[in-house]
Structure formats: C-alpha cells, structure tokens
JSON list of C-alpha atoms in Angstrom, two decimals:
[
{"chain": "A", "resi": 490, "resn": "MET", "atom": "CA", "xyz": [0.84, 21.13, 34.52]},
{"chain": "A", "resi": 491, "resn": "GLU", "atom": "CA", "xyz": [4.02, 21.32, 37.00]},
{"chain": "A", "resi": 492, "resn": "ASN", "atom": "CA", "xyz": [5.94, 18.79, 34.76]},
{"chain": "A", "resi": 493, "resn": "LEU", "atom": "CA", "xyz": [5.48, 20.60, 31.69]},
{"chain": "A", "resi": 494, "resn": "ARG", "atom": "CA", "xyz": [8.71, 21.94, 30.16]},
{"chain": "A", "resi": 495, "resn": "SER", "atom": "CA", "xyz": [7.66, 22.75, 27.47]},
{"chain": "A", "resi": 496, "resn": "ALA", "atom": "CA", "xyz": [5.03, 24.05, 24.21]},
{"chain": "A", "resi": 497, "resn": "LYS", "atom": "CA", "xyz": [4.22, 25.46, 21.15]},
{"chain": "A", "resi": 498, "resn": "ALA", "atom": "CA", "xyz": [1.90, 27.53, 20.21]},
{"chain": "A", "resi": 499, "resn": "VAL", "atom": "CA", "xyz": [1.01, 29.40, 17.37]},
{"chain": "A", "resi": 500, "resn": "GLY", "atom": "CA", "xyz": [3.48, 27.40, 15.37]},
{"chain": "A", "resi": 501, "resn": "VAL", "atom": "CA", "xyz": [6.38, 28.79, 18.23]},
{"chain": "A", "resi": 502, "resn": "GLU", "atom": "CA", "xyz": [7.92, 26.00, 20.47]},
{"chain": "A", "resi": 503, "resn": "PHE", "atom": "CA", "xyz": [8.89, 27.41, 23.72]},
{"chain": "A", "resi": 504, "resn": "GLU", "atom": "CA", "xyz": [10.93, 25.73, 26.81]},
{"chain": "A", "resi": 505, "resn": "TRP", "atom": "CA", "xyz": [12.46, 27.24, 29.80]},
{"chain": "A", "resi": 506, "resn": "SER", "atom": "CA", "xyz": [15.77, 25.59, 30.32]},
{"chain": "A", "resi": 507, "resn": "ASP", "atom": "CA", "xyz": [18.13, 26.86, 33.13]},
{"chain": "A", "resi": 508, "resn": "GLN", "atom": "CA", "xyz": [20.98, 26.21, 30.83]},
{"chain": "A", "resi": 509, "resn": "LYS", "atom": "CA", "xyz": [19.83, 28.10, 28.46]},
{"chain": "A", "resi": 510, "resn": "VAL", "atom": "CA", "xyz": [19.04, 30.94, 29.55]},
{"chain": "A", "resi": 511, "resn": "GLU", "atom": "CA", "xyz": [22.55, 30.95, 31.40]},
{"chain": "A", "resi": 512, "resn": "ASN", "atom": "CA", "xyz": [23.79, 30.44, 27.64]},
{"chain": "A", "resi": 513, "resn": "LEU", "atom": "CA", "xyz": [22.06, 32.93, 25.72]},
{"chain": "A", "resi": 514, "resn": "ALA", "atom": "CA", "xyz": [24.06, 35.12, 29.21]},
{"chain": "A", "resi": 515, "resn": "ASN", "atom": "CA", "xyz": [26.93, 34.61, 28.66]},
{"chain": "A", "resi": 516, "resn": "LYS", "atom": "CA", "xyz": [26.02, 35.28, 24.71]},
{"chain": "A", "resi": 517, "resn": "ILE", "atom": "CA", "xyz": [24.91, 38.66, 25.07]},
{"chain": "A", "resi": 518, "resn": "SER", "atom": "CA", "xyz": [27.29, 39.33, 27.76]},
{"chain": "A", "resi": 519, "resn": "GLU", "atom": "CA", "xyz": [29.81, 38.20, 25.23]},
{"chain": "A", "resi": 520, "resn": "THR", "atom": "CA", "xyz": [27.39, 41.26, 22.78]},
{"chain": "A", "resi": 521, "resn": "HIS", "atom": "CA", "xyz": [26.98, 43.73, 24.88]},
{"chain": "A", "resi": 522, "resn": "ALA", "atom": "CA", "xyz": [30.82, 44.53, 26.09]},
{"chain": "A", "resi": 523, "resn": "GLU", "atom": "CA", "xyz": [31.42, 44.18, 22.81]},
{"chain": "A", "resi": 524, "resn": "GLY", "atom": "CA", "xyz": [28.71, 47.04, 21.54]},
{"chain": "A", "resi": 525, "resn": "PRO", "atom": "CA", "xyz": [25.76, 45.82, 19.81]},
{"chain": "A", "resi": 526, "resn": "SER", "atom": "CA", "xyz": [26.72, 46.18, 16.04]},
{"chain": "A", "resi": 527, "resn": "GLY", "atom": "CA", "xyz": [29.31, 43.52, 17.57]},
{"chain": "A", "resi": 528, "resn": "ASP", "atom": "CA", "xyz": [32.50, 46.10, 17.05]},
{"chain": "A", "resi": 529, "resn": "ALA", "atom": "CA", "xyz": [34.43, 46.65, 20.42]},
{"chain": "A", "resi": 530, "resn": "THR", "atom": "CA", "xyz": [33.38, 50.73, 20.51]},
{"chain": "A", "resi": 531, "resn": "GLY", "atom": "CA", "xyz": [29.46, 50.05, 19.81]},
{"chain": "A", "resi": 532, "resn": "ALA", "atom": "CA", "xyz": [27.53, 52.40, 19.14]},
{"chain": "A", "resi": 533, "resn": "THR", "atom": "CA", "xyz": [29.86, 55.94, 19.75]},
{"chain": "A", "resi": 534, "resn": "SER", "atom": "CA", "xyz": [29.90, 59.48, 19.82]},
{"chain": "A", "resi": 535, "resn": "THR", "atom": "CA", "xyz": [31.12, 61.47, 16.79]},
{"chain": "A", "resi": 536, "resn": "ASN", "atom": "CA", "xyz": [34.35, 63.50, 16.06]},
{"chain": "A", "resi": 537, "resn": "ASP", "atom": "CA", "xyz": [34.77, 64.85, 12.48]},
{"chain": "A", "resi": 538, "resn": "ASP", "atom": "CA", "xyz": [37.72, 67.63, 13.65]},
{"chain": "A", "resi": 539, "resn": "PRO", "atom": "CA", "xyz": [40.80, 64.92, 13.47]},
{"chain": "A", "resi": 540, "resn": "GLY", "atom": "CA", "xyz": [42.75, 68.22, 15.54]},
{"chain": "A", "resi": 541, "resn": "GLU", "atom": "CA", "xyz": [41.16, 67.80, 18.37]},
{"chain": "A", "resi": 542, "resn": "ASP", "atom": "CA", "xyz": [41.61, 64.14, 20.53]},
{"chain": "A", "resi": 543, "resn": "SER", "atom": "CA", "xyz": [39.43, 61.58, 19.83]},
{"chain": "A", "resi": 544, "resn": "SER", "atom": "CA", "xyz": [39.82, 59.80, 22.95]},
{"chain": "A", "resi": 545, "resn": "ASP", "atom": "CA", "xyz": [36.75, 61.37, 23.69]},
{"chain": "A", "resi": 546, "resn": "THR", "atom": "CA", "xyz": [35.05, 58.99, 21.27]},
{"chain": "A", "resi": 547, "resn": "ARG", "atom": "CA", "xyz": [32.84, 57.34, 23.92]},
{"chain": "A", "resi": 548, "resn": "ARG", "atom": "CA", "xyz": [29.30, 54.46, 23.61]},
{"chain": "A", "resi": 549, "resn": "VAL", "atom": "CA", "xyz": [26.36, 56.22, 23.88]},
{"chain": "A", "resi": 550, "resn": "THR", "atom": "CA", "xyz": [25.69, 54.28, 26.68]},
{"chain": "A", "resi": 551, "resn": "ASP", "atom": "CA", "xyz": [25.40, 57.22, 29.48]},
{"chain": "A", "resi": 552, "resn": "GLU", "atom": "CA", "xyz": [23.26, 56.28, 32.90]},
{"chain": "A", "resi": 553, "resn": "PRO", "atom": "CA", "xyz": [20.91, 59.14, 32.25]},
{"chain": "A", "resi": 554, "resn": "LEU", "atom": "CA", "xyz": [19.37, 56.84, 29.30]},
{"chain": "A", "resi": 555, "resn": "HIS", "atom": "CA", "xyz": [19.23, 54.02, 31.12]},
{"chain": "A", "resi": 556, "resn": "GLU", "atom": "CA", "xyz": [17.99, 54.83, 34.20]},
{"chain": "A", "resi": 557, "resn": "SER", "atom": "CA", "xyz": [14.54, 53.19, 33.19]},
{"chain": "A", "resi": 558, "resn": "ILE", "atom": "CA", "xyz": [16.33, 50.18, 32.54]},
{"chain": "A", "resi": 559, "resn": "ASP", "atom": "CA", "xyz": [18.16, 49.85, 35.94]},
{"chain": "A", "resi": 560, "resn": "ALA", "atom": "CA", "xyz": [14.40, 50.37, 37.63]},
{"chain": "A", "resi": 561, "resn": "GLN", "atom": "CA", "xyz": [13.17, 48.35, 35.80]},
{"chain": "A", "resi": 562, "resn": "ARG", "atom": "CA", "xyz": [15.71, 45.35, 36.52]},
{"chain": "A", "resi": 563, "resn": "ASP", "atom": "CA", "xyz": [15.94, 46.69, 40.79]},
{"chain": "A", "resi": 564, "resn": "THR", "atom": "CA", "xyz": [12.09, 45.74, 39.69]},
{"chain": "A", "resi": 565, "resn": "ALA", "atom": "CA", "xyz": [11.88, 42.82, 38.41]},
{"chain": "A", "resi": 566, "resn": "ILE", "atom": "CA", "xyz": [14.80, 41.57, 41.27]},
{"chain": "A", "resi": 567, "resn": "GLU", "atom": "CA", "xyz": [12.93, 42.43, 43.89]},
{"chain": "A", "resi": 568, "resn": "LEU", "atom": "CA", "xyz": [9.46, 40.86, 42.23]},
{"chain": "A", "resi": 569, "resn": "ALA", "atom": "CA", "xyz": [11.97, 37.29, 41.75]},
{"chain": "A", "resi": 570, "resn": "LYS", "atom": "CA", "xyz": [12.63, 37.03, 44.81]},
{"chain": "A", "resi": 571, "resn": "THR", "atom": "CA", "xyz": [8.73, 36.65, 45.86]},
{"chain": "A", "resi": 572, "resn": "ALA", "atom": "CA", "xyz": [8.06, 34.37, 42.08]},
{"chain": "A", "resi": 573, "resn": "PRO", "atom": "CA", "xyz": [11.07, 34.17, 39.94]},
{"chain": "A", "resi": 574, "resn": "PHE", "atom": "CA", "xyz": [8.51, 33.86, 36.83]},
{"chain": "A", "resi": 575, "resn": "ALA", "atom": "CA", "xyz": [7.24, 37.34, 37.69]},
{"chain": "A", "resi": 576, "resn": "GLY", "atom": "CA", "xyz": [10.37, 39.03, 37.53]},
{"chain": "A", "resi": 577, "resn": "VAL", "atom": "CA", "xyz": [10.79, 37.35, 34.32]},
{"chain": "A", "resi": 578, "resn": "ILE", "atom": "CA", "xyz": [7.67, 38.85, 32.82]},
{"chain": "A", "resi": 579, "resn": "ALA", "atom": "CA", "xyz": [8.55, 42.46, 34.28]},
{"chain": "A", "resi": 580, "resn": "ILE", "atom": "CA", "xyz": [12.34, 42.60, 32.38]},
{"chain": "A", "resi": 581, "resn": "PHE", "atom": "CA", "xyz": [11.04, 41.43, 28.79]},
{"chain": "A", "resi": 582, "resn": "ILE", "atom": "CA", "xyz": [8.74, 44.25, 29.83]},
{"chain": "A", "resi": 583, "resn": "GLU", "atom": "CA", "xyz": [11.33, 46.91, 29.12]},
{"chain": "A", "resi": 584, "resn": "LEU", "atom": "CA", "xyz": [13.24, 45.55, 26.09]},
{"chain": "A", "resi": 585, "resn": "GLU", "atom": "CA", "xyz": [9.78, 45.29, 24.59]},
{"chain": "A", "resi": 586, "resn": "ARG", "atom": "CA", "xyz": [9.68, 48.96, 25.43]},
{"chain": "A", "resi": 587, "resn": "GLU", "atom": "CA", "xyz": [12.88, 49.53, 24.43]},
{"chain": "A", "resi": 588, "resn": "VAL", "atom": "CA", "xyz": [12.53, 47.74, 20.99]},
{"chain": "A", "resi": 589, "resn": "GLY", "atom": "CA", "xyz": [9.39, 49.62, 20.48]},
{"chain": "A", "resi": 590, "resn": "SER", "atom": "CA", "xyz": [11.41, 52.35, 21.12]},
{"chain": "A", "resi": 591, "resn": "LEU", "atom": "CA", "xyz": [14.90, 50.96, 18.24]},
{"chain": "A", "resi": 592, "resn": "LEU", "atom": "CA", "xyz": [11.78, 51.16, 15.65]},
{"chain": "A", "resi": 593, "resn": "THR", "atom": "CA", "xyz": [10.28, 53.82, 16.25]},
{"chain": "A", "resi": 594, "resn": "ALA", "atom": "CA", "xyz": [14.37, 55.40, 15.69]},
{"chain": "A", "resi": 595, "resn": "HIS", "atom": "CA", "xyz": [14.09, 53.86, 12.10]},
{"chain": "A", "resi": 596, "resn": "GLY", "atom": "CA", "xyz": [10.55, 55.18, 11.43]},
{"chain": "A", "resi": 597, "resn": "ILE", "atom": "CA", "xyz": [9.15, 51.57, 11.27]},
{"chain": "A", "resi": 598, "resn": "GLU", "atom": "CA", "xyz": [5.55, 51.22, 11.75]},
{"chain": "A", "resi": 599, "resn": "TRP", "atom": "CA", "xyz": [3.92, 48.64, 14.77]},
{"chain": "A", "resi": 600, "resn": "ARG", "atom": "CA", "xyz": [0.62, 48.68, 16.57]},
{"chain": "A", "resi": 601, "resn": "GLY", "atom": "CA", "xyz": [0.71, 46.04, 20.13]},
{"chain": "A", "resi": 602, "resn": "SER", "atom": "CA", "xyz": [3.69, 43.89, 20.41]},
{"chain": "A", "resi": 603, "resn": "PRO", "atom": "CA", "xyz": [6.99, 45.30, 18.33]},
{"chain": "A", "resi": 604, "resn": "LEU", "atom": "CA", "xyz": [8.34, 41.54, 18.48]},
{"chain": "A", "resi": 605, "resn": "LEU", "atom": "CA", "xyz": [6.24, 40.82, 15.55]},
{"chain": "A", "resi": 606, "resn": "ALA", "atom": "CA", "xyz": [7.41, 44.56, 13.42]},
{"chain": "A", "resi": 607, "resn": "LEU", "atom": "CA", "xyz": [10.86, 43.39, 14.95]},
{"chain": "A", "resi": 608, "resn": "ARG", "atom": "CA", "xyz": [11.29, 39.91, 12.54]},
{"chain": "A", "resi": 609, "resn": "ARG", "atom": "CA", "xyz": [10.73, 41.87, 9.50]},
{"chain": "A", "resi": 610, "resn": "ALA", "atom": "CA", "xyz": [12.86, 45.20, 10.11]},
{"chain": "A", "resi": 611, "resn": "LYS", "atom": "CA", "xyz": [16.47, 45.02, 7.58]},
{"chain": "A", "resi": 612, "resn": "ASP", "atom": "CA", "xyz": [18.11, 47.84, 9.54]},
{"chain": "A", "resi": 613, "resn": "ILE", "atom": "CA", "xyz": [18.35, 46.07, 12.85]},
{"chain": "A", "resi": 614, "resn": "PRO", "atom": "CA", "xyz": [20.59, 43.07, 12.75]},
{"chain": "A", "resi": 615, "resn": "THR", "atom": "CA", "xyz": [20.51, 39.65, 13.00]},
{"chain": "A", "resi": 616, "resn": "ASN", "atom": "CA", "xyz": [22.11, 39.05, 16.74]},
{"chain": "A", "resi": 617, "resn": "ILE", "atom": "CA", "xyz": [20.20, 41.40, 18.17]},
{"chain": "A", "resi": 618, "resn": "LYS", "atom": "CA", "xyz": [16.52, 39.99, 16.56]},
{"chain": "A", "resi": 619, "resn": "SER", "atom": "CA", "xyz": [17.62, 36.19, 17.33]},
{"chain": "A", "resi": 620, "resn": "PHE", "atom": "CA", "xyz": [18.41, 36.76, 21.31]},
{"chain": "A", "resi": 621, "resn": "VAL", "atom": "CA", "xyz": [15.55, 38.94, 21.67]},
{"chain": "A", "resi": 622, "resn": "GLN", "atom": "CA", "xyz": [13.55, 36.56, 20.15]},
{"chain": "A", "resi": 623, "resn": "GLU", "atom": "CA", "xyz": [14.92, 33.73, 22.59]},
{"chain": "A", "resi": 624, "resn": "LEU", "atom": "CA", "xyz": [14.22, 35.45, 25.44]},
{"chain": "A", "resi": 625, "resn": "ALA", "atom": "CA", "xyz": [10.57, 35.49, 24.46]},
{"chain": "A", "resi": 626, "resn": "SER", "atom": "CA", "xyz": [9.92, 32.00, 23.81]},
{"chain": "A", "resi": 627, "resn": "LEU", "atom": "CA", "xyz": [11.99, 32.02, 27.48]},
{"chain": "A", "resi": 628, "resn": "ARG", "atom": "CA", "xyz": [9.36, 34.49, 28.93]},
{"chain": "A", "resi": 629, "resn": "ASN", "atom": "CA", "xyz": [6.25, 32.54, 27.17]},
{"chain": "A", "resi": 630, "resn": "ALA", "atom": "CA", "xyz": [7.86, 29.34, 29.40]},
{"chain": "A", "resi": 631, "resn": "ALA", "atom": "CA", "xyz": [8.38, 31.42, 32.06]},
{"chain": "A", "resi": 632, "resn": "ALA", "atom": "CA", "xyz": [4.75, 32.72, 32.04]},
{"chain": "A", "resi": 633, "resn": "HIS", "atom": "CA", "xyz": [2.86, 29.75, 31.20]},
{"chain": "A", "resi": 634, "resn": "GLY", "atom": "CA", "xyz": [5.00, 28.15, 33.72]},
{"chain": "A", "resi": 635, "resn": "PHE", "atom": "CA", "xyz": [6.58, 24.90, 32.15]},
{"chain": "A", "resi": 636, "resn": "LYS", "atom": "CA", "xyz": [8.41, 24.78, 34.97]},
{"chain": "A", "resi": 637, "resn": "ASP", "atom": "CA", "xyz": [9.84, 26.01, 38.59]},
{"chain": "A", "resi": 638, "resn": "ILE", "atom": "CA", "xyz": [11.92, 28.33, 37.24]},
{"chain": "A", "resi": 639, "resn": "SER", "atom": "CA", "xyz": [15.10, 29.04, 40.26]},
{"chain": "A", "resi": 640, "resn": "LEU", "atom": "CA", "xyz": [15.61, 32.42, 41.47]},
{"chain": "A", "resi": 641, "resn": "ASP", "atom": "CA", "xyz": [19.11, 32.51, 40.15]},
{"chain": "A", "resi": 642, "resn": "ALA", "atom": "CA", "xyz": [18.08, 31.93, 36.72]},
{"chain": "A", "resi": 643, "resn": "ALA", "atom": "CA", "xyz": [15.39, 34.10, 37.39]},
{"chain": "A", "resi": 644, "resn": "MET", "atom": "CA", "xyz": [18.62, 36.37, 38.03]},
{"chain": "A", "resi": 645, "resn": "ASN", "atom": "CA", "xyz": [20.47, 35.30, 35.17]},
{"chain": "A", "resi": 646, "resn": "TYR", "atom": "CA", "xyz": [17.97, 36.09, 32.86]},
{"chain": "A", "resi": 647, "resn": "ILE", "atom": "CA", "xyz": [16.53, 39.59, 34.11]},
{"chain": "A", "resi": 648, "resn": "GLU", "atom": "CA", "xyz": [20.43, 40.32, 34.38]},
{"chain": "A", "resi": 649, "resn": "ALA", "atom": "CA", "xyz": [21.04, 39.44, 30.49]},
{"chain": "A", "resi": 650, "resn": "THR", "atom": "CA", "xyz": [17.49, 40.93, 29.17]},
{"chain": "A", "resi": 651, "resn": "SER", "atom": "CA", "xyz": [18.39, 44.42, 31.02]},
{"chain": "A", "resi": 652, "resn": "GLU", "atom": "CA", "xyz": [21.91, 44.39, 29.51]},
{"chain": "A", "resi": 653, "resn": "LEU", "atom": "CA", "xyz": [19.69, 43.33, 25.80]},
{"chain": "A", "resi": 654, "resn": "ALA", "atom": "CA", "xyz": [17.48, 46.40, 26.89]},
{"chain": "A", "resi": 655, "resn": "LYS", "atom": "CA", "xyz": [20.74, 48.59, 27.12]},
{"chain": "A", "resi": 656, "resn": "ASP", "atom": "CA", "xyz": [21.90, 48.15, 23.76]},
{"chain": "A", "resi": 657, "resn": "ILE", "atom": "CA", "xyz": [18.53, 48.84, 22.04]},
{"chain": "A", "resi": 658, "resn": "SER", "atom": "CA", "xyz": [18.57, 51.46, 24.03]},
{"chain": "A", "resi": 659, "resn": "SER", "atom": "CA", "xyz": [21.63, 52.79, 21.95]},
{"chain": "A", "resi": 660, "resn": "MET", "atom": "CA", "xyz": [21.16, 52.05, 19.06]},
{"chain": "A", "resi": 661, "resn": "ALA", "atom": "CA", "xyz": [17.66, 53.56, 19.38]},
{"chain": "A", "resi": 662, "resn": "ALA", "atom": "CA", "xyz": [19.70, 56.96, 20.91]},
{"chain": "A", "resi": 663, "resn": "HIS", "atom": "CA", "xyz": [22.16, 56.00, 18.14]},
{"chain": "A", "resi": 664, "resn": "VAL", "atom": "CA", "xyz": [19.43, 56.73, 15.23]},
{"chain": "A", "resi": 665, "resn": "ARG", "atom": "CA", "xyz": [17.83, 59.23, 16.37]},
{"chain": "A", "resi": 666, "resn": "MET", "atom": "CA", "xyz": [21.15, 61.05, 16.50]},
{"chain": "A", "resi": 667, "resn": "GLU", "atom": "CA", "xyz": [22.31, 60.39, 12.96]},
{"chain": "A", "resi": 668, "resn": "ARG", "atom": "CA", "xyz": [19.15, 61.35, 11.97]},
{"chain": "A", "resi": 669, "resn": "GLY", "atom": "CA", "xyz": [18.59, 64.80, 13.62]},
{"chain": "A", "resi": 670, "resn": "GLN", "atom": "CA", "xyz": [16.05, 62.79, 16.00]},
{"chain": "A", "resi": 671, "resn": "ASP", "atom": "CA", "xyz": [15.25, 64.16, 19.33]},
{"chain": "A", "resi": 672, "resn": "SER", "atom": "CA", "xyz": [15.88, 61.74, 22.49]},
{"chain": "A", "resi": 673, "resn": "LEU", "atom": "CA", "xyz": [12.35, 60.89, 22.64]},
{"chain": "A", "resi": 674, "resn": "SER", "atom": "CA", "xyz": [10.79, 57.05, 22.05]},
{"chain": "A", "resi": 675, "resn": "ASN", "atom": "CA", "xyz": [8.22, 58.67, 19.89]},
{"chain": "A", "resi": 676, "resn": "GLY", "atom": "CA", "xyz": [11.60, 59.74, 17.03]},
{"chain": "A", "resi": 677, "resn": "GLU", "atom": "CA", "xyz": [10.20, 63.64, 16.30]},
{"chain": "A", "resi": 678, "resn": "ASN", "atom": "CA", "xyz": [12.15, 65.84, 15.29]},
{"chain": "A", "resi": 679, "resn": "ILE", "atom": "CA", "xyz": [12.42, 68.43, 17.59]},
{"chain": "A", "resi": 680, "resn": "LEU", "atom": "CA", "xyz": [13.24, 70.84, 15.07]},
{"chain": "A", "resi": 681, "resn": "ASN", "atom": "CA", "xyz": [9.82, 70.46, 12.67]},
{"chain": "A", "resi": 682, "resn": "GLN", "atom": "CA", "xyz": [8.31, 72.14, 16.24]},
{"chain": "A", "resi": 683, "resn": "PRO", "atom": "CA", "xyz": [7.02, 75.61, 16.36]}
]
C-alpha cells in the first residue's frame, strides 16, 4: 500500500501530492488576503451613515470568531509532528464544521457530512467550493495512506485549511449578521426566542 499514490472511489479520484498541496495553499492564501468573495476587504461591517468615518469598515474576522479554528490548528500541528496524516485529518474536521455553519447560516439543510450539500449550494462562491473539494481529496488520500506525507506538506495543508476555515467562518458570520441571526452556528434567530 505504501507505493500506491492515488485511487478512485465512488467516482472521485484522490491523490496526495506535496506540489498540489503547495499550489493549493498558495491559491487559498491569495484568496484569504483578498477576502473569500475575491474583493480586497472581504466580508465587512457596514457603515451606512455618510457622516461617519468609513475607515472603521473592517473584515468580520475578529480573533474571538476564530479562536476555535486557531485551537484546532494548534492541535493539528501537534498531531502532525508525530503523524503528519493525523494533522491533516484533524484540521479538515474543523473545516467541515465551518462549512456546516455556513450552510446553516444560508438556511441550507444538510445531514452527515456537509460536503454533499456544499456542492448543491448556489449562494456559496465557486472558488470556496473548489478549495474545499480539493482539500477533501487530499485529506482522503492522507487518510487512506496513499503516500507518506512529509511534515512540511502536512504543515502547508494545515495552514491552508485553517485559512480557508477562517474565511468560511467569516462568511457565515456575515450571512448571519445580514439575516439578523445570532452568532451561534445553528442559525437560530435570537429575536424569536422567548
């Protein structure tokens, strides 16, 4: 099994490639710097008062919003130092959580893995869906041991995945804010609670 580099299961081909991880990490990093929707500011708070200074407009990416992602990234890094594939799997679980939160914020119902519902989601940018799918493919290859994964490649994967998770978390927070939902990932509107 060590010599096996790729496989095809349920119509999806997956392969681990250090170069693919590096290229994908660079793409995600560029998108993260621009904001998940491709603009220079990403999701921003709104300032509708023309008399107020608009320099307060900022990304919705506050530290408290991403504490969980940072903690999971740190855990994944520690795991990767012992078993690189374990770090890859651990950080992908956090990405799946954030995808689920985004789907819920959009009012999209899903069960089990949110990845199937993500493919059908019309309101989520195509590049985000593509990045998640590519990371899922790499995670599958890592989980099934199709190639020994170097610590450097695992670290690239972990950083790229946590950046994407933060972008998705920011998108979910922005959608909830627009819809008047609280910050909980379940999307319940706090105004409707007794």
